[in-house]
Amino acid sequence: MNDAAPAPTPAPAPRKRARVRAPELIGKGGWLNTGGRDLTLADLRGKCVVVDFWTFCCINCLHVLDELRELEEKHRDTVVIVGVHSPKFAHEAEHAAVVDAVERYEVHHPVLDDPELATWKQYAVRAWPTLVVIDPEGYVVAQHAGEGHAHAIERLVAELEAEHAAKGTLRRGDGPYVAPEPVATDLRFPGKALLLGNGNLLVSDSTRHQLVELAPDGESVVRRIGSGERGFGPDAFSEPQGLALLPDGRVVVADTVNHALRTYDPATGAVETVAGTGRQWWQGSATSGPALEVDLSSPWDVAWWQGKAWIAMAGVHQLWTWDPEAGTVAVAAGTTNEGLVDGPAAEAWFAQPSGLAATEDRLWVADSETSALRYLEPAPEGEAGYVVRTAVGTGLFDFGHRDGDAAQALLQHPLGVTALPDGSVAVCDTYNHALRRFDPATGEVSTLATDLREPSDAVLVGEDIVVVESARHRLTRLRLPEEAVRVDAVAHRTQRAATEVAPGTLRLDVVFQAPSGQKLDTRYGPSTRLLVSSTPPELLAAGEGPGTDLFRDLKLNPDVTEGVLHVSAMAASCDDDPANEYPACHVHQQDWGVPVTVTADGTGRLPLVLAGMDG
């Protein structure tokens, strides 16, 4: 027997990486989750730093927060995740709103509040979410846009740990995170509410991962459903949101972060999973089939309409249905492209639909990222299916608080919609802290109430309307007013600076470098996809549409001087091991909306980093 220790296997030589010094982290709003301390990159020297550029309206950013939780826990002594909150909407630039969001979504790492996008600009970020990896010596070594990169960052972190441990530049130990003091309230960032047959109110207590039944006063707790711990068992939810009453008396629950539908039976207390696998849907996954075998993606609200439960599938910008009798789910509207396009349901574009309300002939939709009120209705006689139309809203970049004719009225990231007895609808205009009303008969938008803190849903109770004030952690009862409240009109556009591009041909390059140990999956044909469009459509004279290359020459229309380029890219990579018959594969995906201005001195190349480093 040989007791000598075996010779160590030599570590693989580290990959050569570009050496780009990371810009300092600066933000006018200051730091959260640090115990009041301001952080600098010098404070983080010796750690692997992952900078997460996010904004709390963005469902893809919320997905990334969930993706990073395992990495954060597994590498707690070597990795520091730093969130840089970079707002899209005016409300998101309010410091108190960022404080709320950090608690609401259980962000357990330092967060820099950057309301003026100072750090966003220093790092040349173009999309939410974007992840930037900084090595222990303070150099940027990778950038990833969109979702699905946690495995790649895990591999890179392992390489950085080995490399810098050998160099003596890795510092182990606790990071700078300091947990805030917990606050005791009966509800914590509640999401949606439902009137039960017994007169009580059922509320999704999202941050506490529970459902809560309240007495008719909207305050007294009758019972709690769920353990209160994030999970997917028979007694656990994960950030539940939408609620809808089924004809048999059960309640269907949008169990958002579990990517599932659950049912709750108020009579027995039983909770059952009826749709979803607990895994997030990705491009290429099934879009219909047995409900418990098809992946879903962040279902945010549910409504019973025309014999099925309709699902606002915020994570993929679509509407789906669940048929309880058949036990199936299917896509009903939307293409997964993010934007505002009306027409036949299969061709329509949504942007994070988050609220639903059914009337006899329409399904109303709060389409949050386009700050729009949309609806679905049966196609005209003689045509099959449904059509999507827009009542209020113009697109991804225009929002505000303006009443009057619906064609020029403005909302700001609405999350809820409620059908009213007179045929009009109330809109929880979340980021305007207001309850608005749209009257289809007159085409007018008015304001019913203000001084509500992030209202996310409302339910009719007799002649009153009970509003879920999510950021005040309560339900607020209002008498439906006969006259609308008057407000000063405000209009906004997303504050990101436009990219100056040269007239003529613009080279679009989506940068993708497969993670270490992986390669593009070409076993079944091209593993990349690129879809390009523009607002207005006239901005592009040529180059729009789908393709499989991650580069394209776009021809700009000389008669249009500004607009938005919409770019959607996807790449699939698999483990590069010929001996492995079933390699693990991963999908990388991101949508960009890039405001552009055509000028003589503009650039002729537009690089968008999906994963890796440009040049």
Coordinates of C-alpha atoms in Angstrom, one line a residue:
M1 CA 0.0 0.0 0.0
N2 CA 1.4 3.4 -1.0
D3 CA 0.7 6.1 1.6
A4 CA 2.2 8.9 -0.4
A5 CA -0.2 11.6 -1.5
P6 CA -0.9 11.5 -5.2
A7 CA 0.6 14.2 -7.3
P8 CA -1.8 17.1 -7.7
T9 CA -3.4 17.5 -11.0
P10 CA -2.1 20.8 -12.6
A11 CA -4.8 23.4 -12.7
P12 CA -5.8 24.5 -16.2
A13 CA -4.1 27.6 -17.4
P14 CA -6.4 30.6 -16.9
R15 CA -7.9 32.1 -20.1
K16 CA -6.4 35.4 -21.2
R17 CA -8.8 38.2 -20.6
A18 CA -9.1 41.8 -21.6
R19 CA -7.8 44.1 -18.9
V20 CA -10.3 46.9 -18.5
R21 CA -10.3 48.8 -15.3
A22 CA -13.8 49.0 -13.7
P23 CA -15.2 52.5 -13.4
E24 CA -16.2 53.6 -9.9
L25 CA -19.7 52.9 -8.6
I26 CA -21.4 56.3 -8.1
G27 CA -25.1 57.1 -7.6
K28 CA -26.9 60.2 -6.2
G29 CA -29.3 58.0 -4.2
G30 CA -26.6 56.4 -2.1
W31 CA -26.2 52.9 -0.8
L32 CA -28.7 50.4 0.7
N33 CA -28.0 47.2 2.7
T34 CA -24.6 48.4 3.9
G35 CA -25.6 49.7 7.4
G36 CA -25.2 53.3 6.2
R37 CA -21.7 52.9 4.7
D38 CA -20.8 54.2 1.3
L39 CA -18.9 51.6 -0.7
T40 CA -16.1 52.0 -3.3
L41 CA -14.4 49.5 -5.5
A42 CA -11.3 49.8 -3.3
D43 CA -13.5 48.4 -0.5
L44 CA -14.3 45.4 -2.6
R45 CA -10.7 44.7 -3.8
G46 CA -9.9 41.0 -3.3
K47 CA -13.4 39.9 -4.0
C48 CA -15.1 38.7 -7.2
V49 CA -17.7 41.3 -7.8
V50 CA -20.8 40.8 -9.9
V51 CA -22.5 44.2 -10.7
D52 CA -26.2 43.7 -11.5
F53 CA -27.8 46.6 -13.4
W54 CA -31.5 46.3 -12.7
T55 CA -34.7 48.3 -12.3
F56 CA -37.6 47.0 -10.2
C57 CA -40.3 47.3 -13.0
C58 CA -38.4 44.8 -15.1
I59 CA -39.6 41.1 -14.9
N60 CA -36.3 40.0 -16.5
C61 CA -34.4 41.8 -13.8
L62 CA -36.5 40.0 -11.2
H63 CA -35.7 36.6 -12.9
V64 CA -32.0 37.5 -12.6
L65 CA -32.3 38.3 -8.9
D66 CA -33.6 34.8 -8.4
E67 CA -30.9 33.3 -10.6
L68 CA -28.2 34.9 -8.5
R69 CA -29.5 33.6 -5.1
E70 CA -27.7 30.3 -5.4
L71 CA -24.4 31.8 -6.6
E72 CA -24.7 34.4 -3.8
E73 CA -25.1 31.7 -1.1
K74 CA -22.5 29.2 -2.5
H75 CA -19.7 31.8 -2.9
R76 CA -20.6 34.0 0.0
D77 CA -17.0 34.3 1.2
T78 CA -15.4 35.2 -2.2
V79 CA -18.2 36.9 -4.2
V80 CA -19.9 40.2 -3.6
I81 CA -23.0 41.0 -5.7
V82 CA -23.7 44.7 -6.0
G83 CA -27.0 45.8 -7.4
V84 CA -27.0 49.1 -9.3
H85 CA -30.6 50.3 -9.5
S86 CA -31.0 52.2 -12.8
P87 CA -34.5 53.5 -13.3
K88 CA -36.7 53.4 -16.4
F89 CA -39.8 55.1 -15.0
A90 CA -39.9 58.4 -13.1
H91 CA -41.3 56.6 -10.0
E92 CA -38.3 54.3 -10.0
A93 CA -36.0 57.3 -9.5
E94 CA -37.6 58.0 -6.1
H95 CA -35.3 56.7 -3.3
A96 CA -38.2 55.5 -1.1
A97 CA -39.4 53.4 -4.0
V98 CA -36.0 51.7 -4.4
V99 CA -35.9 51.0 -0.6
D100 CA -39.3 49.4 -0.9
A101 CA -38.2 47.3 -3.9
V102 CA -35.1 46.0 -2.2
E103 CA -37.2 44.7 0.6
R104 CA -40.1 43.5 -1.6
Y105 CA -37.9 41.3 -3.7
E106 CA -35.6 40.1 -0.8
V107 CA -32.4 41.6 -2.2
H108 CA -29.7 40.4 0.2
H109 CA -26.7 42.3 -1.1
P110 CA -25.6 46.0 -1.3
V111 CA -27.6 48.1 -3.7
L112 CA -26.5 51.5 -5.2
D113 CA -29.4 53.8 -6.0
D114 CA -28.3 55.5 -9.3
P115 CA -31.3 57.6 -10.3
E116 CA -29.4 59.7 -12.9
L117 CA -27.9 56.6 -14.5
A118 CA -24.3 57.8 -13.8
T119 CA -22.8 54.3 -13.3
W120 CA -25.0 52.9 -16.1
K121 CA -23.4 55.4 -18.5
Q122 CA -19.9 54.7 -17.2
Y123 CA -20.3 51.0 -17.9
A124 CA -21.9 51.7 -21.3
V125 CA -24.9 49.5 -20.4
R126 CA -27.7 49.3 -22.9
A127 CA -30.3 47.0 -21.4
W128 CA -32.0 45.8 -18.3
P129 CA -30.8 43.5 -16.9
T130 CA -27.0 43.5 -17.4
L131 CA -24.4 41.7 -15.3
V132 CA -20.8 42.8 -15.2
V133 CA -18.1 40.7 -13.5
I134 CA -15.1 42.5 -11.9
D135 CA -12.1 40.4 -10.8
P136 CA -10.4 40.7 -7.4
E137 CA -7.9 43.3 -8.8
G138 CA -10.6 45.6 -10.0
Y139 CA -10.8 44.8 -13.7
V140 CA -13.9 44.1 -15.8
V141 CA -13.6 40.5 -17.2
A142 CA -17.1 39.8 -18.6
Q143 CA -20.5 41.4 -19.4
H144 CA -23.8 39.6 -19.9
A145 CA -27.1 41.0 -20.9
G146 CA -30.5 39.4 -20.2
E147 CA -31.3 36.1 -18.4
G148 CA -29.8 32.7 -18.2
H149 CA -26.2 33.5 -17.5
A150 CA -25.9 32.2 -13.9
H151 CA -24.1 29.0 -15.0
A152 CA -21.6 31.0 -17.0
I153 CA -20.9 33.4 -14.1
E154 CA -20.5 30.4 -11.8
R155 CA -17.8 28.9 -14.1
L156 CA -16.1 32.2 -14.4
V157 CA -16.1 32.8 -10.6
A158 CA -14.6 29.3 -10.1
E159 CA -11.8 30.3 -12.5
L160 CA -11.2 33.6 -10.8
E161 CA -11.1 32.0 -7.4
A162 CA -8.4 29.6 -8.5
E163 CA -6.4 32.2 -10.4
H164 CA -6.4 34.8 -7.7
A165 CA -5.9 32.4 -4.8
A166 CA -2.7 31.3 -6.6
K167 CA -1.7 34.9 -7.1
G168 CA -2.5 35.8 -3.5
T169 CA -5.0 38.5 -4.6
L170 CA -8.2 36.7 -3.4
R171 CA -9.6 37.9 0.0
R172 CA -12.0 35.5 1.8
G173 CA -14.5 36.5 4.5
D174 CA -17.8 38.3 5.0
G175 CA -18.9 40.8 2.5
P176 CA -20.3 44.3 3.1
Y177 CA -24.0 43.3 3.3
V178 CA -25.9 44.5 6.4
A179 CA -29.5 43.4 6.7
P180 CA -32.1 46.1 7.5
E181 CA -34.2 45.8 10.6
P182 CA -37.5 43.9 9.9
V183 CA -40.8 45.7 10.1
A184 CA -43.9 44.1 11.7
T185 CA -47.1 44.5 9.7
D186 CA -50.0 42.2 8.9
L187 CA -49.3 42.4 5.2
R188 CA -46.0 43.0 3.4
F189 CA -46.2 44.3 -0.1
P190 CA -49.4 42.6 -0.9
G191 CA -50.1 42.0 -4.7
K192 CA -53.7 41.1 -5.6
A193 CA -57.0 40.7 -3.8
L194 CA -60.2 38.7 -4.3
L195 CA -63.7 38.9 -2.7
L196 CA -64.7 35.5 -1.4
G197 CA -68.3 34.2 -1.3
N198 CA -68.4 34.6 2.5
G199 CA -67.7 38.3 2.3
N200 CA -64.1 38.0 3.4
L201 CA -61.1 39.2 1.3
L202 CA -58.3 36.9 0.1
V203 CA -55.0 38.7 -0.4
S204 CA -51.7 37.5 -1.9
D205 CA -49.1 38.6 0.7
S206 CA -46.4 38.4 -1.9
T207 CA -43.2 39.2 0.1
R208 CA -44.3 36.9 2.9
H209 CA -45.0 34.1 0.4
Q210 CA -48.5 33.6 1.8
L211 CA -52.2 34.1 1.1
V212 CA -54.0 36.0 3.8
E213 CA -57.8 35.9 4.4
L214 CA -59.1 39.1 6.0
A215 CA -62.4 39.9 7.5
P216 CA -64.8 42.2 5.6
D217 CA -63.2 45.2 7.3
G218 CA -60.0 44.5 5.3
E219 CA -57.8 44.5 8.4
S220 CA -58.6 41.7 10.7
V221 CA -56.6 38.5 9.9
V222 CA -58.8 35.4 9.7
R223 CA -56.2 32.9 8.6
R224 CA -52.9 32.6 6.7
I225 CA -52.3 30.1 4.0
G226 CA -48.7 29.0 3.4
S227 CA -45.7 28.6 5.7
G228 CA -44.3 32.0 5.0
E229 CA -41.1 30.6 3.7
R230 CA -40.3 30.6 0.0
G231 CA -40.9 27.1 -1.5
F232 CA -42.9 24.9 -3.8
G233 CA -44.4 22.3 -1.5
P234 CA -48.1 21.8 -0.5
D235 CA -47.7 24.5 2.2
A236 CA -45.4 27.0 0.4
F237 CA -45.6 29.7 -2.2
S238 CA -43.0 32.0 -3.8
E239 CA -44.1 35.6 -4.3
P240 CA -47.7 34.8 -5.2
Q241 CA -49.7 37.4 -7.1
G242 CA -52.9 37.0 -9.1
L243 CA -56.1 35.4 -7.7
A244 CA -59.3 34.3 -9.5
L245 CA -62.4 32.5 -8.3
L246 CA -63.2 29.3 -10.3
P247 CA -66.8 28.1 -10.9
D248 CA -66.3 25.3 -8.4
G249 CA -65.5 27.6 -5.6
R250 CA -61.7 27.1 -5.6
V251 CA -59.3 30.0 -6.0
V252 CA -56.6 29.8 -8.7
V253 CA -53.3 31.5 -7.7
A254 CA -50.6 32.8 -9.9
D255 CA -47.6 31.5 -7.9
T256 CA -45.3 33.9 -9.7
V257 CA -41.7 32.9 -8.8
N258 CA -42.6 29.2 -8.8
H259 CA -43.7 29.7 -12.4
A260 CA -46.9 27.8 -11.6
L261 CA -50.6 27.9 -11.1
R262 CA -51.9 26.6 -7.7
T263 CA -55.4 26.2 -6.5
Y264 CA -56.6 26.9 -2.9
D265 CA -59.9 25.5 -1.6
P266 CA -61.3 27.9 1.0
A267 CA -63.6 25.1 2.2
T268 CA -60.9 22.6 3.0
G269 CA -57.7 24.6 3.0
A270 CA -56.1 22.3 0.4
V271 CA -53.4 23.7 -1.9
E272 CA -52.7 21.9 -5.2
T273 CA -50.4 22.6 -8.2
V274 CA -52.5 22.5 -11.4
A275 CA -50.1 24.0 -14.0
G276 CA -46.4 24.5 -14.4
T277 CA -43.4 22.4 -13.4
G278 CA -41.6 24.9 -11.2
R279 CA -39.2 25.6 -14.0
Q280 CA -39.1 28.8 -16.0
W281 CA -40.2 28.7 -19.7
W282 CA -37.4 29.3 -22.3
Q283 CA -37.5 29.8 -26.0
G284 CA -38.0 26.3 -27.6
S285 CA -40.0 24.9 -24.7
A286 CA -43.5 23.6 -25.3
T287 CA -46.2 26.2 -25.7
S288 CA -49.2 23.8 -25.1
G289 CA -49.9 20.5 -23.6
P290 CA -50.6 18.8 -20.3
A291 CA -50.7 21.5 -17.7
L292 CA -48.3 19.9 -15.3
E293 CA -45.7 19.1 -18.0
V294 CA -45.4 22.6 -19.6
D295 CA -43.1 25.2 -18.1
L296 CA -44.6 28.7 -17.4
S297 CA -42.8 32.0 -16.8
S298 CA -43.8 34.4 -14.0
P299 CA -47.6 34.3 -14.2
W300 CA -48.7 37.6 -12.7
D301 CA -52.4 37.6 -12.8
V302 CA -55.3 35.2 -13.6
A303 CA -59.0 35.8 -14.6
W304 CA -61.9 33.4 -15.5
W305 CA -63.2 34.2 -19.0
Q306 CA -65.1 32.2 -21.6
G307 CA -64.7 28.9 -19.8
K308 CA -61.0 29.0 -19.1
A309 CA -58.5 30.6 -16.7
W310 CA -56.6 33.3 -18.6
I311 CA -53.0 33.9 -17.4
A312 CA -51.0 37.2 -17.7
M313 CA -47.7 35.6 -18.4
A314 CA -45.5 38.5 -17.6
G315 CA -42.2 36.7 -18.0
V316 CA -42.7 36.1 -21.8
H317 CA -45.1 39.0 -22.7
Q318 CA -48.0 36.7 -23.6
L319 CA -51.4 35.6 -22.5
W320 CA -52.0 31.9 -21.9
T321 CA -55.0 29.8 -20.8
W322 CA -55.5 26.9 -18.5
D323 CA -58.4 24.6 -19.1
P324 CA -59.3 22.8 -15.9
E325 CA -61.5 20.2 -17.6
A326 CA -59.0 19.2 -20.2
G327 CA -56.0 19.7 -17.8
T328 CA -54.1 21.6 -20.5
V329 CA -52.4 25.0 -21.0
A330 CA -51.7 26.9 -24.2
V331 CA -50.5 30.2 -25.5
A332 CA -53.5 32.4 -26.4
A333 CA -52.0 35.7 -27.4
G334 CA -48.6 37.3 -28.0
T335 CA -45.4 36.3 -29.8
T336 CA -42.9 36.8 -26.8
N337 CA -41.7 39.9 -28.5
E338 CA -41.9 42.9 -26.1
G339 CA -43.8 46.0 -27.4
L340 CA -47.2 47.3 -28.3
V341 CA -48.6 45.8 -31.5
D342 CA -52.3 45.2 -31.9
G343 CA -54.1 42.8 -34.3
P344 CA -54.8 39.0 -34.4
A345 CA -54.0 37.5 -31.0
A346 CA -51.2 35.3 -32.4
E347 CA -49.4 38.3 -33.9
A348 CA -49.9 40.8 -31.1
W349 CA -47.0 42.1 -28.9
F350 CA -47.4 42.7 -25.2
A351 CA -44.9 44.0 -22.6
Q352 CA -45.1 42.4 -19.2
P353 CA -48.9 42.0 -18.9
S354 CA -49.6 42.1 -15.1
G355 CA -53.3 42.7 -14.5
L356 CA -56.5 41.1 -16.0
A357 CA -60.2 41.8 -15.6
A358 CA -63.0 40.0 -17.5
T359 CA -66.3 41.3 -18.7
E360 CA -68.8 39.4 -20.9
D361 CA -67.2 40.4 -24.2
R362 CA -63.7 41.6 -23.3
L363 CA -60.6 40.6 -21.3
W364 CA -58.9 43.8 -20.1
V365 CA -55.2 43.8 -19.7
A366 CA -52.9 46.1 -17.7
D367 CA -49.8 46.0 -20.0
S368 CA -47.3 47.4 -17.5
E369 CA -44.1 48.1 -19.5
T370 CA -45.9 49.9 -22.3
S371 CA -48.0 51.8 -19.6
A372 CA -51.0 50.7 -21.5
L373 CA -54.5 49.5 -21.1
R374 CA -55.2 46.8 -23.7
Y375 CA -58.0 44.3 -24.3
L376 CA -58.8 41.0 -26.0
E377 CA -62.1 40.4 -27.7
P378 CA -63.5 37.7 -30.1
A379 CA -62.6 38.3 -33.7
P380 CA -65.3 39.8 -36.0
E381 CA -68.0 37.5 -37.2
G382 CA -66.7 35.1 -39.8
E383 CA -63.2 35.1 -38.4
A384 CA -61.7 32.7 -35.8
G385 CA -59.9 33.5 -32.6
Y386 CA -59.4 36.8 -30.8
V387 CA -58.0 40.2 -31.6
V388 CA -56.0 42.5 -29.4
R389 CA -56.6 46.3 -29.2
T390 CA -55.2 49.2 -27.2
A391 CA -57.4 51.6 -25.3
V392 CA -54.7 53.8 -23.7
G393 CA -51.0 53.8 -24.3
T394 CA -48.5 54.2 -27.2
G395 CA -45.4 52.1 -26.5
L396 CA -42.4 51.2 -24.3
F397 CA -41.0 54.7 -23.8
D398 CA -43.9 57.1 -23.2
F399 CA -45.6 57.4 -19.9
G400 CA -47.0 60.0 -17.5
H401 CA -50.2 61.1 -15.8
R402 CA -52.5 62.8 -18.3
D403 CA -56.3 62.6 -18.4
G404 CA -58.7 63.4 -21.3
D405 CA -59.1 61.7 -24.7
A406 CA -57.6 58.2 -24.6
A407 CA -55.5 58.9 -27.7
Q408 CA -53.3 61.3 -25.7
A409 CA -53.8 60.1 -22.1
L410 CA -50.9 58.7 -20.2
L411 CA -50.4 56.0 -17.5
Q412 CA -47.2 54.9 -15.7
H413 CA -46.6 51.2 -15.3
P414 CA -50.2 50.0 -14.3
L415 CA -50.4 46.6 -12.6
G416 CA -54.1 46.2 -12.1
V417 CA -57.4 46.6 -13.8
T418 CA -61.0 46.2 -12.5
A419 CA -64.3 46.1 -14.4
L420 CA -66.8 48.6 -13.0
P421 CA -70.6 48.2 -13.0
D422 CA -71.2 50.9 -15.6
G423 CA -69.1 49.2 -18.3
S424 CA -66.0 51.3 -17.6
V425 CA -62.8 50.0 -16.1
A426 CA -60.6 51.2 -13.2
V427 CA -56.9 51.0 -13.6
C428 CA -54.4 50.7 -10.8
D429 CA -51.9 53.2 -12.2
T430 CA -49.2 51.9 -10.0
Y431 CA -46.3 54.3 -10.5
N432 CA -48.5 57.3 -10.5
H433 CA -49.9 56.2 -7.1
A434 CA -53.4 56.7 -8.6
L435 CA -56.7 55.0 -9.5
R436 CA -57.7 55.9 -13.0
R437 CA -60.8 55.2 -15.1
F438 CA -61.3 54.5 -18.8
D439 CA -64.8 54.8 -20.2
P440 CA -65.2 53.0 -23.5
A441 CA -68.4 54.8 -24.2
T442 CA -66.7 58.3 -24.3
G443 CA -63.1 57.3 -24.9
E444 CA -62.1 59.4 -21.9
V445 CA -59.6 58.8 -19.2
S446 CA -60.0 60.4 -15.7
T447 CA -58.5 60.1 -12.3
L448 CA -60.6 58.6 -9.5
A449 CA -58.2 58.9 -6.6
T450 CA -54.6 59.9 -5.8
D451 CA -52.2 59.5 -2.9
L452 CA -52.3 55.8 -3.1
R453 CA -48.9 54.1 -2.7
E454 CA -48.2 51.7 -5.5
P455 CA -51.7 50.4 -6.0
S456 CA -51.5 47.0 -7.6
D457 CA -55.1 45.7 -7.6
A458 CA -58.6 46.7 -6.7
V459 CA -61.8 44.7 -6.0
L460 CA -65.4 45.8 -5.9
V461 CA -67.2 45.4 -2.6
G462 CA -70.8 46.7 -2.8
E463 CA -70.6 50.3 -3.8
D464 CA -67.0 50.6 -2.6
I465 CA -63.8 49.7 -4.3
V466 CA -61.0 48.2 -2.1
V467 CA -57.5 49.1 -3.4
V468 CA -54.4 47.1 -2.6
E469 CA -51.9 49.7 -1.6
S470 CA -48.9 47.5 -2.0
A471 CA -46.2 49.9 -0.7
R472 CA -48.3 50.9 2.3
H473 CA -48.9 47.2 3.1
R474 CA -52.7 47.6 3.4
L475 CA -56.1 47.6 1.8
T476 CA -57.8 50.9 1.4
R477 CA -61.5 51.2 0.9
L478 CA -62.8 54.1 -1.3
R479 CA -66.3 55.1 -2.3
L480 CA -66.6 55.1 -6.0
P481 CA -66.7 58.8 -6.8
E482 CA -69.3 60.3 -9.1
E483 CA -66.8 62.9 -10.3
A484 CA -63.2 62.4 -11.3
V485 CA -60.3 64.0 -9.5
R486 CA -58.5 66.7 -11.5
V487 CA -54.7 66.5 -11.7
D488 CA -52.0 68.5 -13.5
A489 CA -50.9 66.6 -16.6
V490 CA -47.4 65.2 -16.7
A491 CA -45.7 63.4 -19.6
H492 CA -42.4 61.6 -19.5
R493 CA -40.1 59.6 -21.8
T494 CA -37.5 57.1 -20.6
Q495 CA -34.4 59.1 -19.7
R496 CA -31.8 56.9 -21.5
A497 CA -29.8 59.0 -23.9
A498 CA -30.3 58.1 -27.5
T499 CA -27.4 56.5 -29.4
E500 CA -26.2 58.7 -32.3
V501 CA -25.9 56.6 -35.5
A502 CA -24.7 57.7 -38.9
P503 CA -27.1 57.8 -41.8
G504 CA -27.1 54.9 -44.4
T505 CA -26.0 51.5 -43.3
L506 CA -25.7 50.6 -39.6
R507 CA -23.8 47.4 -38.7
L508 CA -25.6 45.6 -35.8
D509 CA -23.3 43.2 -33.9
V510 CA -24.7 41.1 -31.1
V511 CA -21.6 39.9 -29.2
F512 CA -21.8 36.4 -27.8
Q513 CA -19.0 34.3 -26.5
A514 CA -19.9 30.9 -25.2
P515 CA -19.0 30.4 -21.5
S516 CA -15.9 28.5 -20.5
G517 CA -16.2 24.8 -21.3
Q518 CA -19.1 25.3 -23.7
K519 CA -19.8 25.8 -27.4
L520 CA -22.7 26.8 -29.6
D521 CA -25.2 24.0 -29.9
T522 CA -25.3 23.3 -33.6
R523 CA -26.5 19.6 -33.5
Y524 CA -29.9 20.5 -34.9
G525 CA -29.1 23.5 -37.0
P526 CA -28.3 27.1 -36.1
S527 CA -28.3 27.8 -32.4
T528 CA -28.7 31.6 -32.6
R529 CA -31.6 33.8 -33.5
L530 CA -31.9 37.5 -34.2
L531 CA -35.1 39.5 -34.7
V532 CA -35.0 43.2 -35.6
S533 CA -37.8 45.7 -35.9
S534 CA -38.2 49.4 -35.2
T535 CA -40.5 52.2 -34.0
P536 CA -41.6 53.8 -36.2
P537 CA -41.5 51.0 -38.7
E538 CA -40.3 53.5 -41.3
L539 CA -37.0 54.0 -39.5
L540 CA -35.6 50.8 -41.2
A541 CA -35.5 50.8 -45.0
A542 CA -34.1 47.3 -44.9
G543 CA -32.8 44.7 -42.3
E544 CA -36.0 44.1 -40.3
G545 CA -37.2 40.6 -39.6
P546 CA -35.9 37.3 -38.2
G547 CA -32.6 35.5 -39.0
T548 CA -30.0 33.2 -37.5
D549 CA -26.8 35.3 -37.7
L550 CA -26.0 37.5 -34.7
F551 CA -24.9 40.3 -37.0
R552 CA -26.8 42.3 -39.7
D553 CA -26.5 45.4 -41.8
L554 CA -29.4 47.7 -41.2
K555 CA -30.3 50.3 -43.8
L556 CA -31.7 53.5 -42.2
N557 CA -34.4 55.5 -43.9
P558 CA -33.0 58.9 -44.8
D559 CA -36.4 60.5 -44.1
V560 CA -36.6 59.4 -40.5
T561 CA -34.1 61.0 -38.0
E562 CA -35.0 59.2 -34.7
G563 CA -36.7 56.2 -33.3
V564 CA -36.2 52.9 -31.5
L565 CA -34.5 49.8 -32.7
H566 CA -36.0 46.6 -31.2
V567 CA -33.5 43.8 -31.1
S568 CA -34.2 40.3 -29.7
A569 CA -31.3 37.8 -29.6
M570 CA -31.0 34.2 -28.5
A571 CA -28.1 31.8 -28.4
A572 CA -27.9 28.2 -27.1
S573 CA -24.7 26.8 -25.8
C574 CA -23.8 23.3 -24.5
D575 CA -21.0 21.6 -22.6
D576 CA -18.1 21.0 -24.9
D577 CA -17.3 17.4 -24.0
P578 CA -17.4 14.9 -26.9
A579 CA -17.6 12.0 -24.4
N580 CA -20.9 13.3 -23.0
E581 CA -23.8 12.0 -25.0
Y582 CA -26.3 14.3 -23.2
P583 CA -24.5 17.6 -22.5
A584 CA -26.1 20.3 -20.4
C585 CA -27.3 23.1 -22.5
H586 CA -28.3 26.7 -21.7
V587 CA -30.3 29.4 -23.5
H588 CA -29.1 33.0 -23.4
Q589 CA -31.7 35.6 -24.4
Q590 CA -32.2 39.3 -24.3
D591 CA -34.4 42.0 -25.8
W592 CA -33.1 45.5 -26.4
G593 CA -35.0 48.7 -27.1
V594 CA -32.3 51.1 -28.3
P595 CA -33.3 54.8 -28.9
V596 CA -31.3 56.1 -31.8
T597 CA -30.8 59.5 -33.4
V598 CA -29.5 59.8 -36.9
T599 CA -26.7 62.3 -37.2
A600 CA -23.8 62.9 -39.6
D601 CA -21.2 62.3 -36.8
G602 CA -22.9 59.1 -35.5
T603 CA -21.4 55.7 -35.3
G604 CA -21.7 53.1 -38.1
R605 CA -21.7 50.2 -35.7
L606 CA -24.1 49.2 -32.9
P607 CA -22.6 46.5 -30.6
L608 CA -25.0 44.8 -28.2
V609 CA -23.3 42.5 -25.7
L610 CA -25.3 39.3 -25.0
A611 CA -22.4 37.6 -23.3
G612 CA -18.6 38.3 -23.2
M613 CA -16.7 41.4 -24.0
D614 CA -16.9 43.6 -27.2
G615 CA -13.6 43.7 -29.0

